[in-house]
CSV table of C-alpha atoms and ligand atoms in Angstrom, one decimal:
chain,number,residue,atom,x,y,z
A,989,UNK,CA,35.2,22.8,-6.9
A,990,UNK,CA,34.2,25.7,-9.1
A,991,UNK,CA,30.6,26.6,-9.9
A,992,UNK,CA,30.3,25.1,-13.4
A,993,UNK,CA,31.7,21.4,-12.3
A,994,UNK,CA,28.9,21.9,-9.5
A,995,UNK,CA,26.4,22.8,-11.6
A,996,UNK,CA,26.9,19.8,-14.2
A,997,UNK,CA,27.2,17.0,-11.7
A,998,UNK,CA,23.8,18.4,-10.4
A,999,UNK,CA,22.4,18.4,-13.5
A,1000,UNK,CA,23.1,14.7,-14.3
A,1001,UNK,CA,22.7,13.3,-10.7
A,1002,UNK,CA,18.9,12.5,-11.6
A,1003,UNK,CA,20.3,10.6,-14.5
A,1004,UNK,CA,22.7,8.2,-12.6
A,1005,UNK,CA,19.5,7.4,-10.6
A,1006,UNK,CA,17.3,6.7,-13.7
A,1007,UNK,CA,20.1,4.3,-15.3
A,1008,UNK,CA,19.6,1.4,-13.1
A,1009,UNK,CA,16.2,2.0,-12.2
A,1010,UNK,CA,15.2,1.5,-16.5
A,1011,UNK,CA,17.3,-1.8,-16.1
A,1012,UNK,CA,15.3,-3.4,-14.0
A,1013,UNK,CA,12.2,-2.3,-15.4
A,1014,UNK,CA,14.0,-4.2,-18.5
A,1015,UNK,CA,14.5,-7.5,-16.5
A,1016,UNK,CA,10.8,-7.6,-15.3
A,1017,UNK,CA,9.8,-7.1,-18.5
A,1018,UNK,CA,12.1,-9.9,-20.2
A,1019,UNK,CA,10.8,-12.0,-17.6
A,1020,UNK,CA,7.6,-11.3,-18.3
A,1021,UNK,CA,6.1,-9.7,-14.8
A,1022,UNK,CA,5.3,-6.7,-16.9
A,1023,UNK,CA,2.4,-8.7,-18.2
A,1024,UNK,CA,0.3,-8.6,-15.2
A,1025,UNK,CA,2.5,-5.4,-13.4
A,1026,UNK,CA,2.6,-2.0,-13.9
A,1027,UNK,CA,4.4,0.7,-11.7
A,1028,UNK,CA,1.8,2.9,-11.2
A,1029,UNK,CA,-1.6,1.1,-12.4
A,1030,UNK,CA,-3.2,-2.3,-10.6
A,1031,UNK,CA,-3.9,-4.4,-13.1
A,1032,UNK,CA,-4.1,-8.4,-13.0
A,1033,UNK,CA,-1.7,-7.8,-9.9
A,1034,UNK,CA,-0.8,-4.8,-7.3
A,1035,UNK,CA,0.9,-2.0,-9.1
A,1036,UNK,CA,4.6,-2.3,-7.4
A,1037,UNK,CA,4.2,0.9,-6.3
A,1038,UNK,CA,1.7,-0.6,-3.7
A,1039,UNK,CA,3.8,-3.5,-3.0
A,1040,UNK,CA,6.7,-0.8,-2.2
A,1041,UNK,CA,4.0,1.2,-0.1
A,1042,UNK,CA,2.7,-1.7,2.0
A,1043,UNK,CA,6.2,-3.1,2.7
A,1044,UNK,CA,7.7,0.1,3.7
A,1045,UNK,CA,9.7,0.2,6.6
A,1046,UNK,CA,12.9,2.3,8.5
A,1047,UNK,CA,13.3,-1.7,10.0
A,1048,UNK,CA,16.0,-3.1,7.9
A,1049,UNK,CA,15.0,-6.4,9.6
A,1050,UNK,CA,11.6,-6.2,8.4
A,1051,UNK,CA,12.8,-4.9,5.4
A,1052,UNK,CA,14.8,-8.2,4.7
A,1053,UNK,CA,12.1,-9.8,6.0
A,1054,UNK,CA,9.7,-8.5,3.9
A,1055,UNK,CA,11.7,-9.0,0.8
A,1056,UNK,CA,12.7,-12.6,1.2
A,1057,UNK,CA,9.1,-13.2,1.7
A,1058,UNK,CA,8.6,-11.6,-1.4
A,1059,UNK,CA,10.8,-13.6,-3.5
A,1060,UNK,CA,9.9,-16.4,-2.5
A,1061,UNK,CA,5.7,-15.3,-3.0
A,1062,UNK,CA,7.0,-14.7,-6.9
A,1063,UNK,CA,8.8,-17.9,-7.1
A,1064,UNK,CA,6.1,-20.2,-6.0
A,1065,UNK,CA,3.5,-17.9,-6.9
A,1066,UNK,CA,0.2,-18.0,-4.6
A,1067,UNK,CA,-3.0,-15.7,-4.0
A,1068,UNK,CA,-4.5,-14.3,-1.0
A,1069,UNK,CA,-2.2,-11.1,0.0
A,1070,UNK,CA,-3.9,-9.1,-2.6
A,1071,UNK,CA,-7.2,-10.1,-3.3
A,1072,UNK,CA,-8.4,-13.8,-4.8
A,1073,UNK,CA,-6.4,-13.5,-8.2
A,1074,UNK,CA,-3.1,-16.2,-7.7
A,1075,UNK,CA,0.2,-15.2,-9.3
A,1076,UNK,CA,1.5,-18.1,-11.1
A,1077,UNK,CA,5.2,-19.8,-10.1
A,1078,UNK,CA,8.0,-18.6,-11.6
A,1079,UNK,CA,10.2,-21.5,-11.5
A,1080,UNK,CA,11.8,-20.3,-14.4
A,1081,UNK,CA,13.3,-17.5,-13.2
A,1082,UNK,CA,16.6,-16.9,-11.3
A,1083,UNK,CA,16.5,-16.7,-8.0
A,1084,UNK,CA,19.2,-14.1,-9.1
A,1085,UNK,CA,17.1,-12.2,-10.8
A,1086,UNK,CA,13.7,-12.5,-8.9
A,1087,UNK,CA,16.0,-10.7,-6.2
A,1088,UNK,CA,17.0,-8.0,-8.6
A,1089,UNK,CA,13.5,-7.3,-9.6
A,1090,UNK,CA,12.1,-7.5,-6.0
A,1091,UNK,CA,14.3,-5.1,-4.8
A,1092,UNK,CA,14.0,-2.6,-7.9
A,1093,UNK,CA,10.4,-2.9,-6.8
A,1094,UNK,CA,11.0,-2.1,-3.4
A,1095,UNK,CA,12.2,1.4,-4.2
A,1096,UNK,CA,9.1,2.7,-6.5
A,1097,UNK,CA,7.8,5.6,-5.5
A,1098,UNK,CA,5.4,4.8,-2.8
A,1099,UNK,CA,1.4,4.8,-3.5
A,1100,UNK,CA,-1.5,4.2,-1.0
A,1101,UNK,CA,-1.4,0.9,0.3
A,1102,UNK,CA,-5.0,-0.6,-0.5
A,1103,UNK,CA,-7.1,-1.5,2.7
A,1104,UNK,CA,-7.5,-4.9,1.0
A,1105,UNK,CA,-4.1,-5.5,1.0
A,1106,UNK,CA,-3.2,-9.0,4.2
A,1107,UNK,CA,0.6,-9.0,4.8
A,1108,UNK,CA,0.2,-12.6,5.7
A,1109,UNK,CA,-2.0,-14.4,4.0
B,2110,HEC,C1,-0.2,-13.8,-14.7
B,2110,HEC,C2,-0.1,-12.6,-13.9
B,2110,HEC,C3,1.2,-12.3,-13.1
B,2110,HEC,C4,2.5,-12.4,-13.6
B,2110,HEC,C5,3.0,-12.8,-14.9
B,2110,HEC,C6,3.3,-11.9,-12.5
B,2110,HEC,N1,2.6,-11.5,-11.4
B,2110,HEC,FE1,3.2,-10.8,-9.6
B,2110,HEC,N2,1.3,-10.9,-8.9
B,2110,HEC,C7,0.2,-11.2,-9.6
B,2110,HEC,C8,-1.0,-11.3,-8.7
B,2110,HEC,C9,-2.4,-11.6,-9.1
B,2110,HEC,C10,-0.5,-10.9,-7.4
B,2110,HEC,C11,-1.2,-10.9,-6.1
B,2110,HEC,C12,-1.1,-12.2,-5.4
B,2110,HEC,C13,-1.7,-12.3,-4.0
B,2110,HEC,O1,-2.8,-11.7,-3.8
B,2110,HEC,O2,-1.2,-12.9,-3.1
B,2110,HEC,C14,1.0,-10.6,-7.6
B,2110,HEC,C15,1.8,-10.2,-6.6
B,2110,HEC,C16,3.1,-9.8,-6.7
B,2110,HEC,C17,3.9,-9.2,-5.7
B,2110,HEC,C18,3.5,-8.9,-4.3
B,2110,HEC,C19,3.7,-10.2,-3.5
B,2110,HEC,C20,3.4,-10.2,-2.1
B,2110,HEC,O3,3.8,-11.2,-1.4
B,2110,HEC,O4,2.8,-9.2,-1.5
B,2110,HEC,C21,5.2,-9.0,-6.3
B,2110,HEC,C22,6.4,-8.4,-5.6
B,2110,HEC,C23,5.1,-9.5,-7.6
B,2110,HEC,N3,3.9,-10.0,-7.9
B,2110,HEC,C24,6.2,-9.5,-8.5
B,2110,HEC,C25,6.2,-10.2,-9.7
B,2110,HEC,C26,7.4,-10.4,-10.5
B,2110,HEC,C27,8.8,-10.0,-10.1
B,2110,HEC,C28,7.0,-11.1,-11.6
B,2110,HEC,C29,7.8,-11.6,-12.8
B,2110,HEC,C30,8.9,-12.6,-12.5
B,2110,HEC,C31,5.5,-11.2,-11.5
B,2110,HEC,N4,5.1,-10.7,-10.4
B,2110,HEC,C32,4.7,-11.8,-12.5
B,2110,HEC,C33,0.1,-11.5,-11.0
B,2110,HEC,C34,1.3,-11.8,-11.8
């Protein structure tokens, strides 16, 4: 491979991982989860980058775990794991694309997870 092909798949590496990452920030918004979500900012709920800090783990078990669990939370909607505000059911929504959107979520860049924050609630 000679230098310049190097450099130019370098140089557009960080866009094949922004592609998909801007699609799924579409979906939760056409769903509507932006309303009450932001990446980086709480605001009616955790910022995802706090859900993808407090369910971080090497464990793919707890991993899947953790995102099932998830899914299903957004799906039937429910309060407790974050503080007293509920998060309305999404019946609405794909399973599909609840999926899509937990896992885009999953992969934020981490945050601090909040002390307030009950795994099980
Ligand atoms: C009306 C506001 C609102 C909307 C709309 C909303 N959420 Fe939430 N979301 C919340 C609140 C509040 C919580 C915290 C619930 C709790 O404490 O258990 C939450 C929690 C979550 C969590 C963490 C759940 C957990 O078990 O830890 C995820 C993931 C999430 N929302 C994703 C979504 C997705 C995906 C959508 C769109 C389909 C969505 N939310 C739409 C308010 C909202």
């Amino acid at each position: 491979m000679n230098k310049f092909v190097f450099l130019a798949a370098a140089a557009f590496a960080p866009l094949l991982l922004v592609g998909p990452a801007h699609a799924d920030l579409a979906l939760a918004t056409a769903k509507g989860c932006t309303a009450c979500h932001q990446i980086d900012k709480r605001v009616v709920g955790p910022a995802y980058g706090q859900v993808a800090a407090c369910y971080a783990s090497k464990d793919a078990k707890v991993l899947a775990e953790s995102r099932t669990q998830l899914i299903k939370h957004v799906k039937e909607g429910g309060a407790g794991k974050w503080g007293p505000i509920p998060m309305p059911a999404h019946p609405a929504v794909a399973n599909e694309d609840v999926a899509k959107i937990v896992d885009w979520v999953l992969t934020q860049k981490p945050m601090e997870c909040p002390k307030e924050f009950k795994p099980k609630a």
